One Martini backbone bead per residue (centre of mass of N, CA, C, O) as a GRO file, in nm:
protein
  122
    1MET     BB    1  -0.976   0.983  -3.394
    2ALA     BB    2  -0.662   0.938  -3.385
    3ASN     BB    3  -0.436   0.698  -3.554
    4TYR     BB    4  -0.076   0.620  -3.527
    5SER     BB    5  -0.023   0.300  -3.591
    6HIS     BB    6  -0.001   0.299  -3.908
    7ALA     BB    7   0.257   0.489  -3.941
    8ALA     BB    8   0.440   0.265  -3.762
    9ASP     BB    9   0.447  -0.004  -3.915
   10ASN     BB   10   0.700   0.031  -4.105
   11ILE     BB   11   0.900   0.059  -3.876
   12LEU     BB   12   0.844  -0.195  -3.697
   13GLN     BB   13   0.869  -0.414  -3.948
   14ASN     BB   14   1.194  -0.319  -4.006
   15LEU     BB   15   1.328  -0.497  -3.809
   16SER     BB   16   1.552  -0.677  -3.708
   17PRO     BB   17   1.600  -1.003  -3.595
   18LEU     BB   18   1.773  -0.925  -3.351
   19THR     BB   19   1.577  -0.727  -3.222
   20ALA     BB   20   1.346  -0.921  -3.189
   21PHE     BB   21   1.504  -1.133  -3.016
   22LEU     BB   22   1.568  -0.929  -2.787
   23LYS     BB   23   1.274  -0.872  -2.717
   24LEU     BB   24   1.184  -1.160  -2.656
   25THR     BB   25   1.401  -1.250  -2.452
   26SER     BB   26   1.324  -1.018  -2.244
   27LEU     BB   27   1.026  -1.085  -2.204
   28GLY     BB   28   1.067  -1.385  -2.116
   29PHE     BB   29   1.242  -1.306  -1.868
   30ILE     BB   30   1.033  -1.137  -1.723
   31ILE     BB   31   0.811  -1.341  -1.694
   32GLY     BB   32   0.974  -1.566  -1.549
   33VAL     BB   33   1.082  -1.402  -1.308
   34SER     BB   34   0.814  -1.317  -1.203
   35VAL     BB   35   0.667  -1.576  -1.147
   36VAL     BB   36   0.885  -1.715  -0.981
   37GLY     BB   37   0.944  -1.508  -0.772
   38ASN     BB   38   0.668  -1.473  -0.653
   39LEU     BB   39   0.603  -1.756  -0.593
   40LEU     BB   40   0.838  -1.789  -0.381
   41ILE     BB   41   0.734  -1.563  -0.197
   42SER     BB   42   0.449  -1.688  -0.148
   43ILE     BB   43   0.557  -1.957  -0.009
   44LEU     BB   44   0.705  -1.821   0.223
   45LEU     BB   45   0.457  -1.662   0.340
   46VAL     BB   46   0.298  -1.930   0.410
   47LYS     BB   47   0.503  -2.110   0.566
   48ASP     BB   48   0.574  -1.879   0.755
   49LYS     BB   49   0.452  -1.795   1.059
   50THR     BB   50   0.599  -1.513   1.125
   51LEU     BB   51   0.444  -1.393   0.842
   52HIS     BB   52   0.137  -1.367   0.984
   53ARG     BB   53   0.087  -1.055   0.887
   54ALA     BB   54  -0.023  -0.767   0.749
   55PRO     BB   55   0.212  -0.689   0.559
   56TYR     BB   56   0.237  -0.973   0.437
   57TYR     BB   57  -0.044  -0.992   0.304
   58PHE     BB   58   0.003  -0.760   0.122
   59LEU     BB   59   0.250  -0.886  -0.019
   60LEU     BB   60   0.092  -1.138  -0.123
   61ASP     BB   61  -0.107  -0.974  -0.295
   62LEU     BB   62   0.102  -0.855  -0.485
   63CYS     BB   63   0.219  -1.136  -0.588
   64CYS     BB   64  -0.054  -1.229  -0.720
   65SER     BB   65  -0.092  -0.991  -0.906
   66ASP     BB   66   0.184  -1.026  -1.061
   67ILE     BB   67   0.127  -1.304  -1.167
   68LEU     BB   68  -0.127  -1.231  -1.329
   69ARG     BB   69  -0.006  -1.022  -1.508
   70SER     BB   70   0.222  -1.202  -1.632
   71ALA     BB   71   0.012  -1.440  -1.734
   72ILE     BB   72  -0.173  -1.234  -1.907
   73CYS     BB   73  -0.047  -0.975  -2.041
   74PHE     BB   74   0.247  -1.047  -2.152
   75PRO     BB   75   0.172  -1.262  -2.380
   76PHE     BB   76   0.046  -1.050  -2.567
   77VAL     BB   77   0.303  -0.878  -2.597
   78PHE     BB   78   0.476  -1.095  -2.711
   79ASN     BB   79   0.298  -1.172  -2.964
   80SER     BB   80   0.310  -0.887  -3.086
   81VAL     BB   81   0.610  -0.882  -3.130
   82LYS     BB   82   0.629  -1.144  -3.302
   83ASN     BB   83   0.414  -0.985  -3.517
   84GLY     BB   84   0.541  -0.682  -3.557
   85SER     BB   85   0.366  -0.496  -3.369
   86THR     BB   86   0.089  -0.648  -3.389
   87TRP     BB   87  -0.276  -0.654  -3.331
   88THR     BB   88  -0.474  -0.976  -3.345
   89TYR     BB   89  -0.734  -0.961  -3.130
   90GLY     BB   90  -0.873  -0.692  -3.103
   91THR     BB   91  -1.042  -0.444  -2.948
   92LEU     BB   92  -1.152  -0.591  -2.685
   93THR     BB   93  -0.881  -0.719  -2.594
   94CYS     BB   94  -0.727  -0.447  -2.566
   95LYS     BB   95  -0.902  -0.325  -2.349
   96VAL     BB   96  -0.880  -0.545  -2.140
   97ILE     BB   97  -0.560  -0.545  -2.111
   98ALA     BB   98  -0.542  -0.251  -2.039
   99PHE     BB   99  -0.714  -0.260  -1.793
  100LEU     BB  100  -0.542  -0.465  -1.640
  101GLY     BB  101  -0.272  -0.296  -1.640
  102VAL     BB  102  -0.400  -0.044  -1.490
  103LEU     BB  103  -0.520  -0.206  -1.243
  104SER     BB  104  -0.243  -0.321  -1.142
  105CYS     BB  105  -0.102  -0.038  -1.085
  106PHE     BB  106  -0.301   0.051  -0.872
  107HIS     BB  107  -0.278  -0.184  -0.690
  108THR     BB  108   0.031  -0.155  -0.637
  109ALA     BB  109   0.000   0.128  -0.501
  110PHE     BB  110  -0.186   0.054  -0.286
  111MET     BB  111  -0.027  -0.166  -0.140
  112LEU     BB  112   0.224   0.012  -0.090
  113PHE     BB  113   0.064   0.200   0.100
  114CYS     BB  114  -0.039  -0.013   0.304
  115ILE     BB  115   0.250  -0.107   0.389
  116SER     BB  116   0.339   0.186   0.482
  117TYR     BB  117   0.092   0.239   0.689
  118ASP     BB  118   0.138   0.030   0.851
  119GLU     BB  119   0.203   0.005   1.213
  120THR     BB  120   0.340  -0.237   1.185
  121ASP     BB  121   0.622  -0.428   1.211
  122LEU     BB  122   0.843  -0.602   0.998
   0.00000   0.00000   0.00000
């Protein structure tokens, strides 16, 4: 199986410090907004008794899943970018993080389907 990551190492490690700073700042902003925003929506859904219905339970599940993805997967990507876009955690960790990312995407698609299919009105 061909692995092209070694061919791209020179290109990725020669990026300017400004580019690396902008990437890290953007990733940090995405992580922070994702965790805080989904946490606030989750608190609202739990506290407001009028939102204790099926579509909002699906939305709460979606928020919790997004918080976990942001708190588990994104820091590995952040640290990888910080290290010059090289993966330093080993093959097994790479496979586990990739699996969690794909699982999260399919879970998100399924929850959005459940929210849209639910016959009760929001």
